[in-house]
Amino acid sequence: MIKKILKYAVISLVLLFMYVPILVLAVYSFTDASNIGAIHAFSFQNYVTLFTTPELQHMIFGSILLAFGSAAIATILGTTGAVGAFYSKKRVRNTLSVLNQVPVVNADVVTGFSICILIVVVFGVSKDTYIPLVAGHVVLSAPFVYLAVVPKLKQMDPSLYEAALDLGATPAYALFKVIIPQIASGILSGFVMAVTLSLDDYFVATYTKPATFDTISTYVVNATKGSQTQIKTALWALSTIIFIIVIVVELFINIVPSRKEKKEG
């Protein structure tokens, strides 16, 4: 009994420290306060400013486009890499697994700076082309897609692919009709993670983005250094919206598969 109480107490404290700061920010996003402090009145002005300021609209649209575009490329690369490694020999599979861990544990500032040196300095590609920025976010996200897909591959019967080939299916047909449906939930999780990483990234974007473009992270950092109070408080509203979207997506990803399993069971 005491162990259960301690367990629930620890979980409650962890949740408290994780979510209370975000909830406080969400409350302030619905007020007219210019700083975290006394609340004079509730207001939707922050949300009005967020959706009516051209500068903020451009930043949000550009960040979302970058996140989904780079996540799509990262998902393709991460999935094909995971499938290829899964059906490779043990030595190749282990080597690819170790190599995939390097970008995961490597500091983002090192990744961003090295990509900038390679693409911009060595290859001479201009930052204005957005190629360094997209490449940086793909390198940042693809290893996490790989890690999301591998467990689903391990849960799958490895003989399904060979069985499909024996029955006359082409390798491409077997991949898209047999393997992909089996690991679809892992691919979706990897894609969502890639989108989140792109929206959250600051260091890679700082080194690789065009001078006239800002992602959400770089814009927030620059805005907090400025004196435009309306812009700062509008970012509270943006943070609240992002948090709500993340909660909804996570609930969808976790609840829908469990319901399907119950129906099949």
PDB file of C-alpha atoms in Angstrom, residues 35-195:
ATOM      1  CA  ASN A  35       4.265  40.209 -18.317  1.00  0.00           C
ATOM      2  CA  ILE A  36       3.861  37.203 -16.059  1.00  0.00           C
ATOM      3  CA  GLY A  37       2.387  38.829 -12.951  1.00  0.00           C
ATOM      4  CA  ALA A  38      -0.925  40.343 -11.949  1.00  0.00           C
ATOM      5  CA  ILE A  39      -3.906  39.540 -14.173  1.00  0.00           C
ATOM      6  CA  HIS A  40      -6.229  42.515 -14.737  1.00  0.00           C
ATOM      7  CA  ALA A  41      -8.715  41.030 -17.184  1.00  0.00           C
ATOM      8  CA  PHE A  42      -9.198  38.119 -19.541  1.00  0.00           C
ATOM      9  CA  SER A  43      -8.815  38.866 -23.240  1.00  0.00           C
ATOM     10  CA  PHE A  44      -8.466  37.173 -26.650  1.00  0.00           C
ATOM     11  CA  GLN A  45      -6.214  39.959 -27.945  1.00  0.00           C
ATOM     12  CA  ASN A  46      -3.139  37.724 -28.023  1.00  0.00           C
ATOM     13  CA  TYR A  47      -4.903  35.312 -30.380  1.00  0.00           C
ATOM     14  CA  VAL A  48      -6.197  38.181 -32.530  1.00  0.00           C
ATOM     15  CA  THR A  49      -2.652  39.548 -32.798  1.00  0.00           C
ATOM     16  CA  LEU A  50      -1.296  36.102 -33.603  1.00  0.00           C
ATOM     17  CA  PHE A  51      -3.638  35.546 -36.553  1.00  0.00           C
ATOM     18  CA  THR A  52      -3.741  39.117 -37.908  1.00  0.00           C
ATOM     19  CA  THR A  53      -0.049  40.105 -37.867  1.00  0.00           C
ATOM     20  CA  PRO A  54       1.490  39.422 -41.314  1.00  0.00           C
ATOM     21  CA  GLU A  55       4.954  38.897 -39.836  1.00  0.00           C
ATOM     22  CA  LEU A  56       3.674  36.186 -37.495  1.00  0.00           C
ATOM     23  CA  GLN A  57       1.546  34.598 -40.222  1.00  0.00           C
ATOM     24  CA  HIS A  58       4.562  34.349 -42.536  1.00  0.00           C
ATOM     25  CA  MET A  59       6.711  32.851 -39.766  1.00  0.00           C
ATOM     26  CA  ILE A  60       4.098  30.255 -38.785  1.00  0.00           C
ATOM     27  CA  PHE A  61       3.287  29.228 -42.365  1.00  0.00           C
ATOM     28  CA  GLY A  62       6.986  28.948 -43.256  1.00  0.00           C
ATOM     29  CA  SER A  63       7.745  26.891 -40.138  1.00  0.00           C
ATOM     30  CA  ILE A  64       4.852  24.503 -40.787  1.00  0.00           C
ATOM     31  CA  LEU A  65       5.820  24.076 -44.444  1.00  0.00           C
ATOM     32  CA  LEU A  66       9.427  23.405 -43.443  1.00  0.00           C
ATOM     33  CA  ALA A  67       8.373  20.966 -40.710  1.00  0.00           C
ATOM     34  CA  PHE A  68       6.077  18.872 -42.902  1.00  0.00           C
ATOM     35  CA  GLY A  69       8.374  18.973 -45.936  1.00  0.00           C
ATOM     36  CA  SER A  70      11.516  17.953 -44.064  1.00  0.00           C
ATOM     37  CA  ALA A  71       9.526  15.395 -42.030  1.00  0.00           C
ATOM     38  CA  ALA A  72       8.244  13.761 -45.237  1.00  0.00           C
ATOM     39  CA  ILE A  73      11.796  13.396 -46.583  1.00  0.00           C
ATOM     40  CA  ALA A  74      13.104  12.215 -43.196  1.00  0.00           C
ATOM     41  CA  THR A  75      10.298   9.659 -42.929  1.00  0.00           C
ATOM     42  CA  ILE A  76      11.111   8.195 -46.346  1.00  0.00           C
ATOM     43  CA  LEU A  77      14.834   7.988 -45.566  1.00  0.00           C
ATOM     44  CA  GLY A  78      14.368   6.709 -42.020  1.00  0.00           C
ATOM     45  CA  THR A  79      11.832   4.068 -43.048  1.00  0.00           C
ATOM     46  CA  THR A  80      13.822   2.755 -45.996  1.00  0.00           C
ATOM     47  CA  GLY A  81      16.949   2.701 -43.836  1.00  0.00           C
ATOM     48  CA  ALA A  82      15.178   0.744 -41.097  1.00  0.00           C
ATOM     49  CA  VAL A  83      13.697  -1.754 -43.561  1.00  0.00           C
ATOM     50  CA  GLY A  84      17.040  -2.171 -45.338  1.00  0.00           C
ATOM     51  CA  ALA A  85      18.890  -2.687 -42.066  1.00  0.00           C
ATOM     52  CA  PHE A  86      16.264  -5.162 -40.819  1.00  0.00           C
ATOM     53  CA  TYR A  87      16.708  -7.415 -43.856  1.00  0.00           C
ATOM     54  CA  SER A  88      20.508  -7.071 -43.963  1.00  0.00           C
ATOM     55  CA  LYS A  89      23.110  -9.324 -42.397  1.00  0.00           C
ATOM     56  CA  LYS A  90      23.704  -8.981 -38.662  1.00  0.00           C
ATOM     57  CA  ARG A  91      27.024  -7.136 -39.040  1.00  0.00           C
ATOM     58  CA  VAL A  92      25.541  -4.591 -41.476  1.00  0.00           C
ATOM     59  CA  ARG A  93      22.463  -4.191 -39.303  1.00  0.00           C
ATOM     60  CA  ASN A  94      24.526  -3.535 -36.174  1.00  0.00           C
ATOM     61  CA  THR A  95      26.783  -1.087 -38.023  1.00  0.00           C
ATOM     62  CA  LEU A  96      23.818   0.901 -39.335  1.00  0.00           C
ATOM     63  CA  SER A  97      22.269   0.919 -35.858  1.00  0.00           C
ATOM     64  CA  VAL A  98      25.439   2.367 -34.333  1.00  0.00           C
ATOM     65  CA  LEU A  99      25.796   4.964 -37.104  1.00  0.00           C
ATOM     66  CA  ASN A 100      22.167   5.987 -36.604  1.00  0.00           C
ATOM     67  CA  GLN A 101      22.829   6.653 -32.915  1.00  0.00           C
ATOM     68  CA  VAL A 102      25.504   9.274 -33.626  1.00  0.00           C
ATOM     69  CA  PRO A 103      23.157  12.060 -34.856  1.00  0.00           C
ATOM     70  CA  VAL A 104      20.756  11.225 -32.003  1.00  0.00           C
ATOM     71  CA  VAL A 105      23.286  11.747 -29.206  1.00  0.00           C
ATOM     72  CA  ASN A 106      25.278  14.431 -31.016  1.00  0.00           C
ATOM     73  CA  ALA A 107      24.719  18.029 -29.904  1.00  0.00           C
ATOM     74  CA  ASP A 108      22.395  19.974 -32.224  1.00  0.00           C
ATOM     75  CA  VAL A 109      24.823  22.882 -32.365  1.00  0.00           C
ATOM     76  CA  VAL A 110      27.525  20.549 -33.751  1.00  0.00           C
ATOM     77  CA  THR A 111      25.094  19.105 -36.294  1.00  0.00           C
ATOM     78  CA  GLY A 112      23.970  22.541 -37.455  1.00  0.00           C
ATOM     79  CA  PHE A 113      27.474  23.972 -37.700  1.00  0.00           C
ATOM     80  CA  SER A 114      28.872  20.938 -39.557  1.00  0.00           C
ATOM     81  CA  ILE A 115      25.999  20.951 -42.069  1.00  0.00           C
ATOM     82  CA  CYS A 116      26.550  24.656 -42.651  1.00  0.00           C
ATOM     83  CA  ILE A 117      30.270  24.084 -43.293  1.00  0.00           C
ATOM     84  CA  LEU A 118      29.651  21.124 -45.610  1.00  0.00           C
ATOM     85  CA  ILE A 119      26.803  22.481 -47.747  1.00  0.00           C
ATOM     86  CA  VAL A 120      27.442  26.234 -47.689  1.00  0.00           C
ATOM     87  CA  VAL A 121      31.245  26.425 -47.513  1.00  0.00           C
ATOM     88  CA  VAL A 122      32.414  23.181 -49.173  1.00  0.00           C
ATOM     89  CA  PHE A 123      29.656  22.713 -51.770  1.00  0.00           C
ATOM     90  CA  GLY A 124      28.981  26.446 -52.184  1.00  0.00           C
ATOM     91  CA  VAL A 125      25.187  26.184 -51.870  1.00  0.00           C
ATOM     92  CA  SER A 126      23.571  29.487 -50.895  1.00  0.00           C
ATOM     93  CA  LYS A 127      21.464  29.631 -47.733  1.00  0.00           C
ATOM     94  CA  ASP A 128      18.844  31.564 -49.718  1.00  0.00           C
ATOM     95  CA  THR A 129      17.971  28.322 -51.540  1.00  0.00           C
ATOM     96  CA  TYR A 130      16.671  26.796 -48.269  1.00  0.00           C
ATOM     97  CA  ILE A 131      18.590  23.623 -49.173  1.00  0.00           C
ATOM     98  CA  PRO A 132      20.925  23.798 -46.126  1.00  0.00           C
ATOM     99  CA  LEU A 133      17.957  24.379 -43.799  1.00  0.00           C
ATOM    100  CA  VAL A 134      15.914  21.474 -45.177  1.00  0.00           C
ATOM    101  CA  ALA A 135      18.966  19.198 -45.217  1.00  0.00           C
ATOM    102  CA  GLY A 136      19.739  20.104 -41.626  1.00  0.00           C
ATOM    103  CA  HIS A 137      16.243  19.240 -40.432  1.00  0.00           C
ATOM    104  CA  VAL A 138      16.252  15.984 -42.397  1.00  0.00           C
ATOM    105  CA  VAL A 139      19.562  14.970 -40.799  1.00  0.00           C
ATOM    106  CA  LEU A 140      18.154  15.943 -37.412  1.00  0.00           C
ATOM    107  CA  SER A 141      14.902  13.974 -37.812  1.00  0.00           C
ATOM    108  CA  ALA A 142      15.662  10.884 -39.929  1.00  0.00           C
ATOM    109  CA  PRO A 143      17.481   8.956 -37.148  1.00  0.00           C
ATOM    110  CA  PHE A 144      14.435   9.323 -34.882  1.00  0.00           C
ATOM    111  CA  VAL A 145      12.172   7.963 -37.632  1.00  0.00           C
ATOM    112  CA  TYR A 146      14.550   5.004 -37.899  1.00  0.00           C
ATOM    113  CA  LEU A 147      14.247   4.401 -34.154  1.00  0.00           C
ATOM    114  CA  ALA A 148      10.437   4.585 -34.343  1.00  0.00           C
ATOM    115  CA  VAL A 149      10.171   2.079 -37.214  1.00  0.00           C
ATOM    116  CA  VAL A 150      12.683  -0.554 -36.029  1.00  0.00           C
ATOM    117  CA  PRO A 151      10.565  -1.816 -33.075  1.00  0.00           C
ATOM    118  CA  LYS A 152       7.591  -2.345 -35.405  1.00  0.00           C
ATOM    119  CA  LEU A 153       9.782  -4.333 -37.787  1.00  0.00           C
ATOM    120  CA  LYS A 154      10.952  -6.532 -34.900  1.00  0.00           C
ATOM    121  CA  GLN A 155       7.315  -7.231 -33.977  1.00  0.00           C
ATOM    122  CA  MET A 156       6.572  -8.295 -37.549  1.00  0.00           C
ATOM    123  CA  ASP A 157       7.048 -11.837 -38.829  1.00  0.00           C
ATOM    124  CA  PRO A 158      10.283 -11.596 -40.898  1.00  0.00           C
ATOM    125  CA  SER A 159       9.135 -14.367 -43.231  1.00  0.00           C
ATOM    126  CA  LEU A 160       6.201 -12.336 -44.596  1.00  0.00           C
ATOM    127  CA  TYR A 161       8.377 -10.601 -47.190  1.00  0.00           C
ATOM    128  CA  GLU A 162       9.897 -13.853 -48.463  1.00  0.00           C
ATOM    129  CA  ALA A 163       6.459 -15.465 -48.533  1.00  0.00           C
ATOM    130  CA  ALA A 164       5.124 -12.636 -50.685  1.00  0.00           C
ATOM    131  CA  LEU A 165       8.035 -13.040 -53.109  1.00  0.00           C
ATOM    132  CA  ASP A 166       7.475 -16.809 -53.276  1.00  0.00           C
ATOM    133  CA  LEU A 167       3.839 -16.164 -54.199  1.00  0.00           C
ATOM    134  CA  GLY A 168       4.925 -14.043 -57.175  1.00  0.00           C
ATOM    135  CA  ALA A 169       4.937 -10.521 -55.770  1.00  0.00           C
ATOM    136  CA  THR A 170       7.607  -8.090 -56.941  1.00  0.00           C
ATOM    137  CA  PRO A 171       9.916  -6.588 -54.271  1.00  0.00           C
ATOM    138  CA  ALA A 172       8.198  -3.188 -54.625  1.00  0.00           C
ATOM    139  CA  TYR A 173       4.726  -4.729 -54.339  1.00  0.00           C
ATOM    140  CA  ALA A 174       5.754  -6.758 -51.280  1.00  0.00           C
ATOM    141  CA  LEU A 175       7.220  -3.656 -49.668  1.00  0.00           C
ATOM    142  CA  PHE A 176       4.142  -1.459 -50.132  1.00  0.00           C
ATOM    143  CA  LYS A 177       1.432  -4.104 -49.684  1.00  0.00           C
ATOM    144  CA  VAL A 178       2.973  -6.350 -47.018  1.00  0.00           C
ATOM    145  CA  ILE A 179       5.657  -4.557 -44.991  1.00  0.00           C
ATOM    146  CA  ILE A 180       4.411  -0.950 -44.959  1.00  0.00           C
ATOM    147  CA  PRO A 181       0.935  -1.837 -43.572  1.00  0.00           C
ATOM    148  CA  GLN A 182       2.587  -3.828 -40.780  1.00  0.00           C
ATOM    149  CA  ILE A 183       4.780  -0.916 -39.676  1.00  0.00           C
ATOM    150  CA  ALA A 184       2.394   1.968 -40.497  1.00  0.00           C
ATOM    151  CA  SER A 185       1.961   3.015 -36.861  1.00  0.00           C
ATOM    152  CA  GLY A 186       5.739   3.268 -36.432  1.00  0.00           C
ATOM    153  CA  ILE A 187       6.042   5.326 -39.609  1.00  0.00           C
ATOM    154  CA  LEU A 188       3.283   7.672 -38.400  1.00  0.00           C
ATOM    155  CA  SER A 189       4.957   8.051 -35.004  1.00  0.00           C
ATOM    156  CA  GLY A 190       8.273   8.793 -36.702  1.00  0.00           C
ATOM    157  CA  PHE A 191       6.649  11.389 -38.953  1.00  0.00           C
ATOM    158  CA  VAL A 192       4.983  13.159 -36.014  1.00  0.00           C
ATOM    159  CA  MET A 193       8.283  13.107 -34.127  1.00  0.00           C
ATOM    160  CA  ALA A 194      10.081  14.568 -37.150  1.00  0.00           C
ATOM    161  CA  VAL A 195       7.534  17.397 -37.408  1.00  0.00           C
TER     162      VAL A 195
END
